[in-house]
Coordinates of C-alpha atoms and ligand atoms in Angstrom, one line a residue:
M1 CA 268.6 215.2 140.3
K2 CA 267.4 216.2 136.9
R3 CA 264.0 215.0 135.9
V4 CA 263.7 213.2 132.5
L5 CA 260.3 212.8 130.8
T6 CA 259.2 211.0 127.8
G7 CA 256.0 209.5 126.4
Y8 CA 255.1 207.0 123.8
R9 CA 251.8 206.3 122.1
P10 CA 250.3 202.9 122.9
T11 CA 250.9 201.0 119.7
G12 CA 250.8 197.6 121.2
R13 CA 253.7 195.0 121.1
L14 CA 257.0 196.6 120.9
H15 CA 259.4 195.7 118.1
L16 CA 263.2 195.7 117.5
G17 CA 262.9 199.3 116.1
H18 CA 261.6 200.4 119.5
M19 CA 264.2 198.4 121.3
V20 CA 267.3 199.9 119.6
G21 CA 265.7 203.3 119.0
N22 CA 264.1 204.0 122.5
L23 CA 264.1 201.3 125.0
Q24 CA 267.8 200.9 125.4
N25 CA 268.0 204.7 125.7
M26 CA 265.2 204.7 128.4
L27 CA 267.1 202.0 130.4
D28 CA 270.2 204.1 130.3
L29 CA 268.4 207.2 131.4
Q30 CA 266.7 205.4 134.1
S31 CA 270.0 204.7 135.8
K32 CA 271.1 208.3 135.7
Y33 CA 268.1 210.5 136.2
E34 CA 264.7 210.7 137.8
C35 CA 262.6 209.4 134.9
H36 CA 259.0 209.9 134.1
F37 CA 257.8 207.4 131.3
F38 CA 254.1 207.7 130.3
V39 CA 251.8 206.1 127.9
A40 CA 250.6 208.9 125.7
D41 CA 247.1 207.6 125.0
W42 CA 245.5 211.1 124.5
H43 CA 248.2 211.6 121.9
A44 CA 247.2 208.5 120.2
L45 CA 243.8 210.1 119.6
T46 CA 245.1 213.0 117.7
T47 CA 245.5 210.8 114.6
D48 CA 243.5 207.7 115.6
Y49 CA 240.3 209.0 117.2
A50 CA 238.2 207.2 114.9
D51 CA 239.0 203.6 116.1
T52 CA 239.9 203.7 119.9
T53 CA 239.1 200.0 120.5
K54 CA 242.6 198.9 121.0
L55 CA 243.8 201.7 123.2
I56 CA 243.6 200.0 126.5
D57 CA 245.1 196.7 125.3
F58 CA 247.8 198.3 123.4
S59 CA 248.8 200.4 126.6
Y60 CA 249.0 197.2 128.7
E61 CA 251.1 195.4 126.1
M62 CA 253.5 198.4 125.9
V63 CA 253.9 198.6 129.6
L64 CA 254.4 195.0 130.1
D65 CA 257.0 195.1 127.4
W66 CA 258.7 198.1 129.1
L67 CA 258.7 196.1 132.4
A68 CA 260.3 193.0 130.9
F69 CA 262.8 195.1 129.2
G70 CA 263.9 196.4 132.6
L71 CA 262.1 199.7 133.1
D72 CA 261.6 199.6 136.9
P73 CA 258.5 201.3 138.6
E74 CA 260.6 201.5 141.8
K75 CA 263.1 203.8 140.0
S76 CA 260.9 205.5 137.4
V77 CA 257.4 206.9 137.4
I78 CA 255.5 205.0 134.8
Y79 CA 251.9 206.2 134.2
R80 CA 249.2 206.7 131.6
Q81 CA 248.7 210.3 130.5
S82 CA 244.8 210.1 130.7
D83 CA 245.1 209.1 134.5
V84 CA 246.6 212.5 135.2
P85 CA 243.6 215.0 134.3
E86 CA 245.7 217.9 135.5
V87 CA 247.6 217.6 132.2
A88 CA 244.3 218.4 130.2
E89 CA 243.7 221.4 132.3
L90 CA 247.1 222.9 131.8
A91 CA 246.9 222.1 128.1
L92 CA 243.6 224.3 128.1
Y93 CA 245.6 227.3 129.7
L94 CA 248.5 226.9 127.5
G95 CA 246.3 226.7 124.5
M96 CA 245.0 230.1 125.3
L97 CA 248.5 231.7 124.9
T98 CA 249.7 229.8 122.0
P99 CA 249.7 231.6 118.8
L100 CA 248.0 229.6 115.9
A101 CA 250.9 230.6 113.7
W102 CA 253.5 228.5 115.9
L103 CA 251.4 225.5 115.4
E104 CA 250.7 225.9 111.8
R105 CA 254.4 226.2 111.0
N106 CA 255.3 223.0 112.9
P107 CA 257.0 220.8 110.2
T108 CA 255.6 217.5 111.7
Y109 CA 252.1 218.9 111.2
K110 CA 252.7 219.7 107.7
E111 CA 254.3 216.4 106.9
Q112 CA 251.6 214.4 108.5
L113 CA 248.8 216.1 106.7
V114 CA 250.4 215.0 103.5
E115 CA 251.3 211.5 104.7
L116 CA 248.1 210.6 106.5
K117 CA 245.9 212.0 103.9
N118 CA 243.5 209.0 104.0
R119 CA 242.4 210.1 107.5
E120 CA 240.5 213.2 108.4
I121 CA 243.2 214.9 110.6
T122 CA 242.5 218.5 109.9
T123 CA 241.2 218.7 113.4
Y124 CA 241.8 221.0 116.3
G125 CA 243.3 218.2 118.3
F126 CA 245.9 217.4 115.8
L127 CA 247.0 220.8 115.2
G128 CA 247.1 221.4 119.0
Y129 CA 249.2 218.3 119.6
P130 CA 252.3 220.3 120.6
V131 CA 250.3 222.1 123.2
L132 CA 249.3 218.9 124.8
Q133 CA 252.8 217.7 124.7
A134 CA 254.1 220.9 126.3
A135 CA 251.6 220.3 129.1
D136 CA 252.9 216.8 129.7
I137 CA 256.4 218.2 130.1
L138 CA 255.7 221.3 131.9
I139 CA 253.3 219.9 134.4
V140 CA 256.1 217.8 136.0
H141 CA 258.8 220.3 135.4
G142 CA 260.7 218.1 133.1
D143 CA 264.2 219.3 132.7
L144 CA 265.2 216.9 129.9
V145 CA 263.3 215.3 127.1
P146 CA 265.0 212.6 125.0
V147 CA 263.9 213.3 121.3
G148 CA 264.9 212.2 117.9
E149 CA 266.0 214.8 115.3
D150 CA 262.4 214.9 114.0
Q151 CA 260.8 215.7 117.2
L152 CA 263.1 218.8 117.9
P153 CA 260.6 221.3 116.6
H154 CA 258.0 220.0 119.1
L155 CA 260.4 220.5 122.0
E156 CA 261.2 224.0 120.7
L157 CA 257.5 224.7 120.8
S158 CA 257.3 223.5 124.5
R159 CA 260.1 225.9 125.3
E160 CA 258.5 228.8 123.6
I161 CA 255.2 228.1 125.3
A162 CA 256.9 228.0 128.6
R163 CA 258.7 231.3 128.0
R164 CA 255.5 232.8 127.0
F165 CA 253.7 231.7 130.1
N166 CA 256.7 232.9 132.1
S167 CA 256.8 236.3 130.6
L168 CA 253.0 236.8 131.2
Y169 CA 252.6 235.3 134.7
G170 CA 256.1 235.4 136.2
D171 CA 258.9 233.0 136.0
Y172 CA 257.5 229.6 137.1
L173 CA 257.5 226.8 134.4
T174 CA 260.8 225.0 133.6
E175 CA 262.2 225.3 130.1
P176 CA 262.9 221.7 129.1
Q177 CA 266.2 220.9 127.2
A178 CA 266.4 218.2 124.5
I179 CA 268.6 215.2 124.8
L180 CA 269.3 214.0 121.4
S181 CA 268.8 210.3 121.5
K182 CA 271.4 208.3 119.8
G183 CA 269.0 205.5 119.0
K184 CA 270.0 203.5 115.9
R185 CA 267.9 203.2 112.9
M186 CA 266.5 199.7 112.5
P187 CA 265.5 198.5 109.0
G188 CA 262.4 196.3 108.7
T189 CA 262.3 193.1 106.7
D190 CA 261.7 195.1 103.6
G191 CA 264.4 197.5 104.0
R192 CA 262.2 200.4 105.0
K193 CA 262.3 201.8 108.6
M194 CA 260.7 199.1 110.9
S195 CA 257.2 199.9 111.7
K196 CA 254.2 198.0 112.7
S197 CA 252.1 199.6 110.0
Y198 CA 254.5 198.6 107.2
N199 CA 254.2 194.9 108.3
N200 CA 258.0 194.6 108.3
A201 CA 258.5 194.4 112.0
I202 CA 260.2 191.7 114.3
F203 CA 258.5 191.9 117.7
L204 CA 260.4 191.5 121.0
T205 CA 258.0 188.6 121.8
D206 CA 258.5 186.7 118.4
E207 CA 259.7 183.2 119.0
P208 CA 263.1 182.1 117.6
D209 CA 261.4 180.2 114.7
E210 CA 259.3 183.3 113.8
I211 CA 262.4 185.5 113.9
Y212 CA 264.2 183.0 111.7
R213 CA 261.3 183.1 109.2
K214 CA 261.1 186.9 109.1
V215 CA 264.9 187.3 108.8
Q216 CA 264.9 184.8 105.9
K217 CA 262.5 187.1 104.0
M218 CA 264.7 190.2 104.4
V219 CA 266.0 191.9 101.3
T220 CA 269.7 191.6 100.7
D221 CA 272.2 193.1 98.2
P222 CA 270.3 192.9 95.0
A223 CA 273.4 192.4 92.9
R224 CA 274.2 189.2 94.6
V225 CA 272.2 186.8 92.5
R226 CA 274.2 183.5 92.6
R227 CA 275.9 182.1 95.8
S228 CA 279.2 182.6 94.0
D229 CA 278.6 186.4 93.5
P230 CA 280.6 188.6 95.9
G231 CA 278.4 190.7 98.0
H232 CA 278.3 194.4 99.1
P233 CA 277.4 194.5 102.7
D234 CA 277.2 198.2 102.7
V235 CA 274.0 198.1 100.7
C236 CA 272.5 195.2 102.6
S237 CA 270.1 195.6 105.4
V238 CA 270.9 192.2 106.8
F239 CA 274.4 193.5 107.2
A240 CA 273.1 196.7 108.9
V241 CA 271.3 194.7 111.4
H242 CA 274.3 192.5 112.0
G243 CA 276.0 195.7 112.9
I244 CA 273.6 196.0 115.9
F245 CA 273.2 192.4 116.9
T246 CA 276.3 190.6 115.8
A247 CA 278.8 193.4 116.5
H248 CA 281.5 190.9 117.8
E249 CA 281.7 189.2 114.5
L250 CA 281.1 192.0 112.2
K251 CA 284.4 192.0 110.5
K252 CA 284.1 188.4 109.8
V253 CA 280.7 188.6 108.2
E254 CA 281.8 191.4 106.1
T255 CA 284.9 189.7 104.6
E256 CA 283.0 186.5 104.2
C257 CA 280.2 188.3 102.2
R258 CA 282.6 190.2 100.1
E259 CA 284.6 187.1 99.2
A260 CA 281.5 184.9 98.8
V261 CA 282.6 182.6 101.5
I262 CA 279.1 182.8 103.2
G263 CA 275.9 182.6 101.3
C264 CA 273.0 184.9 102.3
T265 CA 271.0 182.0 103.7
D266 CA 273.7 181.2 106.2
C267 CA 274.3 184.9 106.9
K268 CA 270.7 185.3 107.8
K269 CA 270.6 182.2 109.9
L270 CA 273.4 183.6 111.9
L271 CA 271.6 187.0 112.2
A272 CA 268.3 185.3 113.3
A273 CA 270.4 183.4 116.0
S274 CA 272.0 186.7 117.2
I275 CA 268.6 188.4 117.5
S276 CA 267.0 185.4 119.3
E277 CA 269.9 185.5 121.7
A278 CA 269.6 189.2 122.4
L279 CA 266.0 188.7 123.2
A280 CA 266.2 185.4 125.2
D281 CA 266.2 187.1 128.7
F282 CA 263.4 189.5 127.6
R283 CA 261.3 186.7 126.2
G284 CA 261.5 184.8 129.5
R285 CA 260.6 187.8 131.8
R286 CA 257.8 188.8 129.3
L287 CA 256.3 185.3 129.5
D288 CA 256.3 185.4 133.2
L289 CA 254.6 188.9 133.2
S290 CA 251.8 187.5 130.8
E291 CA 250.8 185.5 133.7
R292 CA 250.0 188.6 135.7
P293 CA 247.8 190.6 133.4
E294 CA 246.7 192.9 136.2
L295 CA 250.2 194.1 136.8
A296 CA 250.2 196.7 134.1
E297 CA 247.2 198.4 135.6
E298 CA 248.7 198.2 139.1
V299 CA 251.9 199.8 137.9
L300 CA 250.0 202.5 136.0
Q301 CA 247.9 203.4 139.0
D302 CA 250.8 203.6 141.3
G303 CA 252.6 205.8 138.8
A304 CA 249.6 208.0 138.3
G305 CA 249.5 208.6 142.0
R306 CA 252.9 209.9 142.1
A307 CA 252.7 211.9 138.9
R308 CA 249.5 213.6 140.1
R309 CA 251.0 214.8 143.4
I310 CA 253.6 216.8 141.3
A311 CA 250.9 217.7 138.7
A312 CA 248.5 219.0 141.2
E313 CA 251.1 221.2 142.8
T314 CA 252.1 222.7 139.4
L315 CA 248.5 223.3 138.4
G316 CA 247.7 224.9 141.6
E317 CA 250.4 227.4 141.1
V318 CA 249.6 228.0 137.5
R319 CA 245.9 228.6 138.5
A320 CA 246.9 231.0 141.1
R321 CA 249.2 233.0 138.8
M322 CA 246.3 233.1 136.3
H323 CA 243.8 234.1 138.8
I324 CA 241.6 231.2 138.0
C325 CA 240.4 230.6 141.5
R326 CA 241.9 229.9 144.9
T327 CA 241.0 226.4 145.4
K328 CA 243.4 223.8 144.1
Ligands
LIG1 N1 255.3 213.0 120.6 C1 255.4 211.7 121.1 C2 255.0 210.6 120.0 O1 254.4 211.1 119.0 C3 254.7 211.5 122.3 C4 254.8 212.5 123.4 C5 253.7 213.1 123.9 C6 256.0 212.9 124.0 N2 254.0 213.9 124.9 C7 255.4 213.9 125.1 C8 257.3 212.7 124.1 C9 256.3 214.5 125.9 C10 258.1 213.4 124.8 C11 257.6 214.3 125.8 O2 255.1 209.5 120.2
SF4_2 FE1 273.8 190.6 102.9 FE2 274.9 188.6 104.4 FE3 274.1 188.2 101.8 FE4 276.2 189.6 102.3 S1 276.0 187.5 102.7 S2 274.5 190.2 100.9 S3 275.6 190.7 104.3 S4 272.8 188.7 103.5

């Protein structure tokens, strides 16, 4: 069976953007492949090394959200990157053979330098991020890596690094393939992409009244000023979100908006109800899990044990091929 691998930075509680962008995809992959899902806590350091106080709690919250959503530690290997020190050692070796130019031309690197200019991220760790990512993938011989369009250059780098290793030390590392994830884009309450840092997110754990309150704040068709004005659903993010959560009644919402049969307040009320309903099962399970705070750590430890068995084997072979020393 092909092995899928993907990691996420621990950002704490997950929101609807994560749900429609990644989680549903992960659930789908879990039933088809052997999956490795990991908490990329070292990766979080590449941009957020200055304040690390939330790392552990954020990791637990993310894992509990994963479990409540249906990721199953019996089926998938769920672990924390920093619990697999073999990854760091492999990253060191891969760093030796990765030309600087490959890292400097990485479009995400260039973009982030501009975007995060309030943080000092012209660091060795941030530039080397794709090397660490390559180590994550190559250490478990990941065959398939689900990525969004924007992450494709990173995966290409992992492939190049694998090829370089193989041409120097003999064919051993598996060149990973991308699976382009068909995750949907979820607008936040202000119409921009949903993100915790934009303060426009609806969290999976939000209660129905909280969801209602947030949805009522959402931006709509700016041309629809009065209740009697016909609306333009195609420019309204409320409608875009209906497309994800009220798919069965979408035509109706569309005509009633265009013909000013429904007002924005009621339209949003309907949306809040659809979202709350879609989250109802999750919320129940997540509440049960909150009563077992030690569970996240248990799952991570068990997953780390499984990941490390594979990682140690890969690292032993890598060391042997590089003549580092005989002991594993
Ligand atoms: N790059 C991903 C992010 O920024 C996290 C990540 C780290 C990853 N290593 C990976 C994703 C390996 C896929 C495969 O969130
Ligand atoms: Fe948007 Fe709904 Fe208002 Fe139409 S009725 S503009 S879809 S919120």
